[in-house]
């Protein structure tokens, strides 16, 4: 029999997410997933693997709350920020009626999660300066329960104007949640909207250890929101979302020392980013390097497909953005080590 006939209709239509590692190739310079380029060194200290872990490990929650400047009751930890994106939909959206809204070009998982769950989506593309089209959003709010806004935005690297986020929060008060995805906020720490949680019961903030904390392989993310939202998420999250080794390492990463190390990495990476951006801008095949508040650069080339495939054949894996809305001609390049960035420049210089 054709098993595919048994698969849910909306799932039959899906194609698996083009995740960083699924792209294949035999690259040795991976600049396509905004990972930190060097592995941190942690040792496991917990040996009680015969026991189930704590559902919400208290030390992880307390450390993150302190780091973020919120109360522990305003934090839930999950298997990466990606799981949090989906938990919000599972807790707040009725399949087939409720709608999530997002503003491309932006992070791909808002769409993937909605489609997997059978939740409707609406897109309101950003304006030409990659800022929110508030008027367009206002006209598309029917049945919208969740609005995902990424700031700094992936893949463009810009911050969303705080006044616009405020206007959006006021616009949808009492009818929808506004989720600010701050996966890259450590690269622009003063831009967080975390202090607004006191004023907006419908504000949600997503965070992760995958980017500045250099722990993408750990799968650990956080949702910050007021208690009623956290309580709703507690109802739908898996019983043991964090394996004991994950909680163990997350606790170390969120210690005073761990946070100092992360901040040092951010400073170094931001310096490398400025240097790399200057070198790229000087190349004739580069049309524009956009300012970035994150750990990647959004670069417009005359021929982005050629750039992507030429570098691919040399083992340098970038992220071709041409399939995303409004991203024709764009390549997203994660900031690697100095050597990795130099390799990109050398390879680009060889393209005529
Ligand atoms: C990387 C990324 C995430 C996912 O973070 P994980 O914690 O690794 O699941 C979420 N949002 C954005 C915008 C990202 O770039």
Tab-separated table of C-alpha atoms and ligand atoms in Angstrom:
chain	number	residue	atom	x	y	z
A	1	UNK	CA	0.000	0.000	0.000
A	2	UNK	CA	1.004	3.609	-0.458
A	3	UNK	CA	1.901	4.774	3.026
A	4	UNK	CA	1.879	8.353	1.818
A	5	UNK	CA	-1.918	8.076	1.566
A	6	UNK	CA	-2.035	7.683	5.330
A	7	UNK	CA	0.058	10.761	6.039
A	8	UNK	CA	-1.855	13.885	7.084
A	9	UNK	CA	-2.818	15.930	4.021
A	10	UNK	CA	-0.910	19.047	5.045
A	11	UNK	CA	2.162	16.947	5.828
A	12	UNK	CA	2.056	15.200	2.427
A	13	UNK	CA	2.671	18.587	0.828
A	14	UNK	CA	5.671	19.493	2.984
A	15	UNK	CA	9.305	19.371	2.007
A	16	UNK	CA	11.830	18.939	4.854
A	17	UNK	CA	13.467	22.136	6.135
A	18	UNK	CA	16.716	22.948	4.320
A	19	UNK	CA	18.674	22.871	7.532
A	20	UNK	CA	22.338	23.687	7.717
A	21	UNK	CA	23.542	20.106	7.732
A	22	UNK	CA	21.020	18.755	5.241
A	23	UNK	CA	22.463	20.829	2.433
A	24	UNK	CA	25.182	18.198	1.957
A	25	UNK	CA	28.393	18.884	0.104
A	26	UNK	CA	31.821	18.250	1.509
A	27	UNK	CA	32.557	21.694	2.819
A	28	UNK	CA	35.189	22.465	5.363
A	29	UNK	CA	34.216	26.098	5.843
A	30	UNK	CA	30.644	26.211	7.124
A	31	UNK	CA	29.258	29.745	6.943
A	32	UNK	CA	25.619	28.940	6.213
A	33	UNK	CA	23.981	28.498	9.621
A	34	UNK	CA	25.151	31.425	11.775
A	35	UNK	CA	26.924	29.093	14.159
A	36	UNK	CA	29.831	30.245	16.286
A	37	UNK	CA	32.946	29.080	14.396
A	38	UNK	CA	34.857	27.535	17.320
A	39	UNK	CA	33.653	24.755	19.650
A	40	UNK	CA	33.514	25.612	23.351
A	41	UNK	CA	34.975	23.151	25.822
A	42	UNK	CA	32.627	21.814	28.506
A	43	UNK	CA	32.788	18.711	30.686
A	44	UNK	CA	29.735	16.846	31.970
A	45	UNK	CA	29.368	16.979	35.747
A	46	UNK	CA	25.991	15.243	36.214
A	47	UNK	CA	26.161	11.441	36.346
A	48	UNK	CA	22.573	10.609	37.354
A	49	UNK	CA	21.491	9.434	33.935
A	50	UNK	CA	19.350	6.637	35.416
A	51	UNK	CA	16.891	9.346	36.552
A	52	UNK	CA	14.558	11.459	34.462
A	53	UNK	CA	15.708	15.066	34.319
A	54	UNK	CA	13.866	17.959	35.954
A	55	UNK	CA	11.117	19.123	33.606
A	56	UNK	CA	12.288	22.739	33.910
A	57	UNK	CA	15.733	22.572	35.534
A	58	UNK	CA	15.611	25.206	38.265
A	59	UNK	CA	19.242	26.216	38.005
A	60	UNK	CA	18.960	26.810	34.268
A	61	UNK	CA	15.759	28.831	34.729
A	62	UNK	CA	17.198	30.905	37.568
A	63	UNK	CA	20.476	31.596	35.766
A	64	UNK	CA	18.752	32.616	32.565
A	65	UNK	CA	16.267	34.817	34.426
A	66	UNK	CA	19.123	36.592	36.133
A	67	UNK	CA	21.069	36.976	32.893
A	68	UNK	CA	18.008	38.331	31.037
A	69	UNK	CA	16.773	40.545	33.874
A	70	UNK	CA	13.383	38.887	34.426
A	71	UNK	CA	11.732	36.797	37.155
A	72	UNK	CA	12.117	33.009	36.998
A	73	UNK	CA	8.330	32.683	36.550
A	74	UNK	CA	8.726	34.615	33.268
A	75	UNK	CA	10.999	31.942	31.738
A	76	UNK	CA	10.443	28.569	30.088
A	77	UNK	CA	13.302	26.544	28.604
A	78	UNK	CA	12.869	24.344	25.526
A	79	UNK	CA	14.709	22.275	22.933
A	80	UNK	CA	16.030	25.351	21.141
A	81	UNK	CA	14.089	28.477	20.227
A	82	UNK	CA	12.689	26.430	17.348
A	83	UNK	CA	10.647	24.340	19.745
A	84	UNK	CA	9.347	27.537	21.364
A	85	UNK	CA	8.153	28.848	17.992
A	86	UNK	CA	6.031	25.721	17.671
A	87	UNK	CA	4.881	25.554	21.314
A	88	UNK	CA	3.332	29.009	20.939
A	89	UNK	CA	1.323	27.823	17.950
A	90	UNK	CA	0.261	24.637	19.720
A	91	UNK	CA	-0.875	26.553	22.784
A	92	UNK	CA	-2.572	29.497	21.073
A	93	UNK	CA	-3.775	28.531	17.582
A	94	UNK	CA	-6.787	26.487	16.530
A	95	UNK	CA	-5.780	24.547	13.396
A	96	UNK	CA	-7.561	25.638	10.199
A	97	UNK	CA	-8.928	28.877	11.670
A	98	UNK	CA	-6.292	30.815	13.585
A	99	UNK	CA	-3.514	32.464	11.654
A	100	UNK	CA	0.078	33.404	12.292
A	101	UNK	CA	1.542	36.456	10.612
A	102	UNK	CA	5.177	37.160	9.790
A	103	UNK	CA	7.089	39.593	7.606
A	104	UNK	CA	9.467	38.181	4.986
A	105	UNK	CA	12.315	38.112	4.301
A	106	UNK	CA	12.663	36.511	7.727
A	107	UNK	CA	13.408	33.280	9.566
A	108	UNK	CA	11.988	30.196	7.825
A	109	UNK	CA	10.736	28.219	10.811
A	110	UNK	CA	7.636	30.369	11.433
A	111	UNK	CA	6.245	29.083	8.156
A	112	UNK	CA	7.527	25.519	8.583
A	113	UNK	CA	5.992	25.120	12.046
A	114	UNK	CA	2.643	26.584	10.998
A	115	UNK	CA	2.439	24.349	7.939
A	116	UNK	CA	3.336	21.270	9.952
A	117	UNK	CA	0.570	21.990	12.450
A	118	UNK	CA	-2.020	22.937	9.850
A	119	UNK	CA	-2.204	26.544	11.026
A	120	UNK	CA	-2.861	29.263	8.482
A	121	UNK	CA	-0.229	31.857	7.671
A	122	UNK	CA	-0.298	35.412	6.380
A	123	UNK	CA	2.743	37.249	5.156
A	124	UNK	CA	3.175	41.007	5.067
A	125	UNK	CA	6.576	41.640	3.445
A	126	UNK	CA	8.728	44.306	5.028
A	127	UNK	CA	9.178	47.654	3.301
A	128	UNK	CA	12.208	48.276	1.078
A	129	UNK	CA	14.235	49.298	4.151
A	130	UNK	CA	13.350	45.940	5.812
A	131	UNK	CA	11.191	47.643	8.421
A	132	UNK	CA	7.645	46.617	9.327
A	133	UNK	CA	4.789	47.598	7.028
A	134	UNK	CA	2.464	48.527	9.888
A	135	UNK	CA	-0.310	49.648	7.563
A	136	UNK	CA	-0.166	46.318	5.723
A	137	UNK	CA	-0.205	44.409	9.004
A	138	UNK	CA	-3.208	46.433	10.204
A	139	UNK	CA	-5.151	45.370	7.134
A	140	UNK	CA	-4.343	41.674	7.607
A	141	UNK	CA	-5.252	41.020	11.221
A	142	UNK	CA	-8.371	38.881	10.731
A	143	UNK	CA	-7.967	35.650	12.748
A	144	UNK	CA	-4.353	36.493	13.523
A	145	UNK	CA	-3.316	35.140	16.924
A	146	UNK	CA	0.469	35.290	16.704
A	147	UNK	CA	2.787	37.777	15.002
A	148	UNK	CA	6.449	36.764	14.695
A	149	UNK	CA	8.999	39.564	14.363
A	150	UNK	CA	12.706	38.786	14.235
A	151	UNK	CA	15.075	41.481	15.548
A	152	UNK	CA	17.937	41.524	14.628
A	153	UNK	CA	16.286	39.999	11.585
A	154	UNK	CA	17.562	36.822	9.983
A	155	UNK	CA	18.624	36.981	7.088
A	156	UNK	CA	18.903	40.772	6.663
A	157	UNK	CA	20.822	41.593	9.866
A	158	UNK	CA	18.938	44.810	10.726
A	159	UNK	CA	17.089	45.689	13.906
A	160	UNK	CA	13.362	46.406	13.740
A	161	UNK	CA	12.636	49.980	14.879
A	162	UNK	CA	11.589	49.857	18.538
A	163	UNK	CA	8.886	52.482	17.922
A	164	UNK	CA	7.377	50.188	15.294
A	165	UNK	CA	7.406	47.228	17.690
A	166	UNK	CA	5.614	49.427	20.212
A	167	UNK	CA	3.094	50.541	17.616
A	168	UNK	CA	2.507	46.900	16.694
A	169	UNK	CA	2.000	45.940	20.337
A	170	UNK	CA	-0.553	48.710	20.735
A	171	UNK	CA	-2.255	47.813	17.463
A	172	UNK	CA	-2.929	44.179	18.412
A	173	UNK	CA	-3.567	44.636	22.132
A	174	UNK	CA	-6.267	42.195	23.373
A	175	UNK	CA	-6.312	40.171	20.162
A	176	UNK	CA	-2.882	38.688	19.398
A	177	UNK	CA	0.556	37.959	20.830
A	178	UNK	CA	3.635	39.702	19.455
A	179	UNK	CA	6.678	37.434	19.486
A	180	UNK	CA	10.041	39.140	19.192
A	181	UNK	CA	12.665	36.604	18.132
A	182	UNK	CA	15.882	37.811	19.756
A	183	UNK	CA	18.078	34.864	18.714
A	184	UNK	CA	20.900	37.313	17.856
A	185	UNK	CA	20.337	39.916	20.564
A	186	UNK	CA	23.741	39.326	22.215
A	187	UNK	CA	25.363	40.963	19.192
A	188	UNK	CA	23.334	44.119	19.893
A	189	UNK	CA	22.497	43.725	23.589
A	190	UNK	CA	21.094	47.203	24.202
A	191	UNK	CA	18.342	46.594	21.693
A	192	UNK	CA	16.426	43.994	23.671
A	193	UNK	CA	12.787	44.757	24.446
A	194	UNK	CA	12.848	42.590	27.560
A	195	UNK	CA	12.080	45.522	29.880
A	196	UNK	CA	8.774	46.006	28.068
A	197	UNK	CA	7.383	42.774	29.535
A	198	UNK	CA	6.150	44.832	32.481
A	199	UNK	CA	3.916	46.921	30.230
A	200	UNK	CA	2.739	44.407	27.639
A	201	UNK	CA	1.017	41.178	28.735
A	202	UNK	CA	0.935	40.005	25.110
A	203	UNK	CA	4.679	40.372	24.449
A	204	UNK	CA	6.809	37.226	24.042
A	205	UNK	CA	10.594	37.139	23.568
A	206	UNK	CA	12.546	34.190	22.147
A	207	UNK	CA	16.190	33.562	23.018
A	208	UNK	CA	18.716	30.799	22.365
A	209	UNK	CA	22.129	29.455	23.374
A	210	UNK	CA	22.764	28.502	19.718
A	211	UNK	CA	24.296	31.717	18.436
A	212	UNK	CA	26.398	33.979	20.691
A	213	UNK	CA	26.745	31.251	23.337
A	214	UNK	CA	28.266	28.959	20.679
A	215	UNK	CA	26.017	26.014	21.587
A	216	UNK	CA	23.907	25.220	18.512
A	217	UNK	CA	24.552	21.513	19.074
A	218	UNK	CA	23.151	21.681	22.603
A	219	UNK	CA	19.588	22.556	21.506
A	220	UNK	CA	18.608	24.940	24.266
A	221	UNK	CA	16.359	27.993	23.944
A	222	UNK	CA	14.233	30.232	26.140
A	223	UNK	CA	10.895	31.979	26.016
A	224	UNK	CA	10.439	35.107	28.122
A	225	UNK	CA	6.887	36.285	28.799
A	226	UNK	CA	4.486	37.005	31.625
A	227	UNK	CA	3.186	34.148	33.724
A	228	UNK	CA	-0.138	33.463	31.958
A	229	UNK	CA	1.701	32.858	28.679
A	230	UNK	CA	4.385	30.724	30.342
A	231	UNK	CA	1.637	28.697	32.064
A	232	UNK	CA	-0.057	28.015	28.723
A	233	UNK	CA	3.235	26.821	27.229
A	234	UNK	CA	3.854	24.534	30.230
A	235	UNK	CA	0.666	22.692	29.259
A	236	UNK	CA	1.885	21.705	25.794
A	237	UNK	CA	5.633	21.220	26.256
A	238	UNK	CA	6.988	17.648	26.374
A	239	UNK	CA	7.428	16.216	29.888
A	240	UNK	CA	11.245	16.214	29.724
A	241	UNK	CA	12.326	18.652	27.019
A	242	UNK	CA	15.905	19.018	28.294
A	243	UNK	CA	18.200	16.003	28.642
A	244	UNK	CA	20.326	15.968	31.793
A	245	UNK	CA	23.597	16.685	29.889
A	246	UNK	CA	21.917	19.650	28.183
A	247	UNK	CA	20.844	21.198	31.479
A	248	UNK	CA	24.311	20.484	32.885
A	249	UNK	CA	26.117	22.347	30.108
A	250	UNK	CA	23.520	25.131	29.910
A	251	UNK	CA	24.095	25.805	33.621
A	252	UNK	CA	27.828	26.142	33.000
A	253	UNK	CA	27.292	28.384	29.974
A	254	UNK	CA	25.087	30.673	32.083
A	255	UNK	CA	27.541	30.949	34.977
A	256	UNK	CA	29.313	34.281	35.517
A	257	UNK	CA	32.374	32.874	33.739
A	258	UNK	CA	30.319	31.457	30.874
A	259	UNK	CA	28.632	34.794	30.268
A	260	UNK	CA	31.968	36.648	30.369
A	261	UNK	CA	33.363	34.239	27.770
A	262	UNK	CA	30.305	34.756	25.575
A	263	UNK	CA	30.726	38.558	25.769
A	264	UNK	CA	34.386	38.293	24.821
A	265	UNK	CA	33.422	36.154	21.820
A	266	UNK	CA	30.829	38.729	20.772
A	267	UNK	CA	33.378	41.555	20.906
A	268	UNK	CA	35.870	39.587	18.826
A	269	UNK	CA	33.233	38.496	16.357
A	270	UNK	CA	31.884	42.034	15.937
A	271	UNK	CA	35.437	43.246	15.183
A	272	UNK	CA	35.951	40.465	12.657
A	273	UNK	CA	32.592	41.360	11.102
A	274	UNK	CA	33.617	45.006	10.548
A	275	UNK	CA	36.882	43.972	8.934
A	276	UNK	CA	35.185	41.342	6.741
A	277	UNK	CA	32.477	43.809	5.657
A	278	UNK	CA	35.130	46.316	4.538
A	279	UNK	CA	37.020	43.667	2.574
A	280	UNK	CA	33.823	42.478	0.895
A	281	UNK	CA	32.707	46.021	0.016
A	282	UNK	CA	35.976	46.589	-1.818
A	283	UNK	CA	35.360	43.695	-4.244
A	284	UNK	CA	33.980	44.621	-7.694
A	285	UNK	CA	31.535	41.660	-7.763
A	286	UNK	CA	29.907	42.828	-4.535
A	287	UNK	CA	27.032	45.252	-5.043
A	288	UNK	CA	26.337	45.962	-1.408
A	289	UNK	CA	27.139	44.747	2.083
A	290	UNK	CA	24.301	45.627	4.434
A	291	UNK	CA	24.911	46.819	7.996
A	292	UNK	CA	24.490	43.959	10.446
A	293	UNK	CA	23.611	43.785	14.140
A	294	UNK	CA	24.124	40.021	14.124
A	295	UNK	CA	26.805	37.382	13.449
A	296	UNK	CA	26.289	37.263	9.672
A	297	UNK	CA	26.339	39.598	6.705
A	298	UNK	CA	23.669	39.999	4.098
A	299	UNK	CA	25.502	40.617	0.826
A	300	UNK	CA	24.120	41.534	-2.587
A	301	UNK	CA	26.071	40.221	-5.565
A	302	UNK	CA	25.670	40.777	-9.283
A	303	UNK	CA	25.467	37.017	-9.629
A	304	UNK	CA	24.691	35.329	-6.345
A	305	UNK	CA	24.061	31.859	-7.783
A	306	UNK	CA	27.498	31.812	-9.354
A	307	UNK	CA	29.110	33.007	-6.133
A	308	UNK	CA	27.303	30.343	-4.127
A	309	UNK	CA	28.199	27.470	-6.438
A	310	UNK	CA	31.819	28.524	-7.076
A	311	UNK	CA	32.527	28.735	-3.368
A	312	UNK	CA	30.569	25.534	-2.740
A	313	UNK	CA	32.943	23.698	-5.064
A	314	UNK	CA	35.842	24.992	-3.010
A	315	UNK	CA	34.318	23.668	0.195
A	316	UNK	CA	33.043	27.042	1.410
A	317	UNK	CA	29.351	26.742	2.202
A	318	UNK	CA	27.350	29.986	2.202
A	319	UNK	CA	23.592	30.485	2.273
A	320	UNK	CA	21.988	31.398	-1.044
A	321	UNK	CA	18.931	33.519	-0.302
A	322	UNK	CA	17.505	33.792	-3.809
A	323	UNK	CA	14.463	31.626	-3.049
A	324	UNK	CA	13.317	33.925	-0.221
A	325	UNK	CA	10.872	36.743	-0.841
A	326	UNK	CA	12.704	39.973	-1.708
A	327	UNK	CA	16.122	38.310	-1.520
A	328	UNK	CA	16.993	37.797	-5.167
A	329	UNK	CA	20.726	38.364	-5.586
A	330	UNK	CA	21.466	37.933	-1.895
A	331	UNK	CA	23.832	35.626	-0.072
A	332	UNK	CA	23.983	35.351	3.704
A	333	UNK	CA	27.460	34.751	5.093
A	334	UNK	CA	28.053	33.827	8.734
A	335	UNK	CA	31.098	35.409	10.345
A	336	UNK	CA	33.691	32.673	10.712
A	337	UNK	CA	37.210	32.740	12.080
A	338	UNK	CA	39.665	35.202	10.541
A	339	UNK	CA	41.076	32.381	8.383
A	340	UNK	CA	37.621	31.396	7.189
A	341	UNK	CA	36.737	34.982	6.268
A	342	UNK	CA	40.067	35.317	4.446
A	343	UNK	CA	39.276	32.137	2.509
A	344	UNK	CA	35.993	33.682	1.364
A	345	UNK	CA	37.713	36.862	0.200
A	346	UNK	CA	40.381	34.888	-1.675
A	347	UNK	CA	37.765	32.707	-3.373
A	348	UNK	CA	35.660	35.733	-4.342
A	349	UNK	CA	38.679	37.533	-5.792
A	350	UNK	CA	39.211	34.571	-8.112
A	351	UNK	CA	35.737	35.009	-9.656
A	352	UNK	CA	35.871	37.222	-12.723
B	1	LIG	C1	18.908	30.122	14.782
B	1	LIG	C2	17.589	30.774	14.991
B	1	LIG	C3	16.621	30.232	15.825
B	1	LIG	C4	16.722	28.832	16.371
B	1	LIG	O1	17.399	28.731	17.492
B	1	LIG	P1	17.586	27.270	18.148
B	1	LIG	O2	17.637	27.636	19.586
B	1	LIG	O3	18.865	26.742	17.609
B	1	LIG	O4	16.402	26.432	17.822
B	1	LIG	C5	15.462	30.943	16.062
B	1	LIG	N1	15.255	32.122	15.456
B	1	LIG	C6	16.153	32.653	14.635
B	1	LIG	C7	15.876	33.959	14.003
B	1	LIG	C8	17.340	32.000	14.349
B	1	LIG	O5	18.197	32.503	13.463
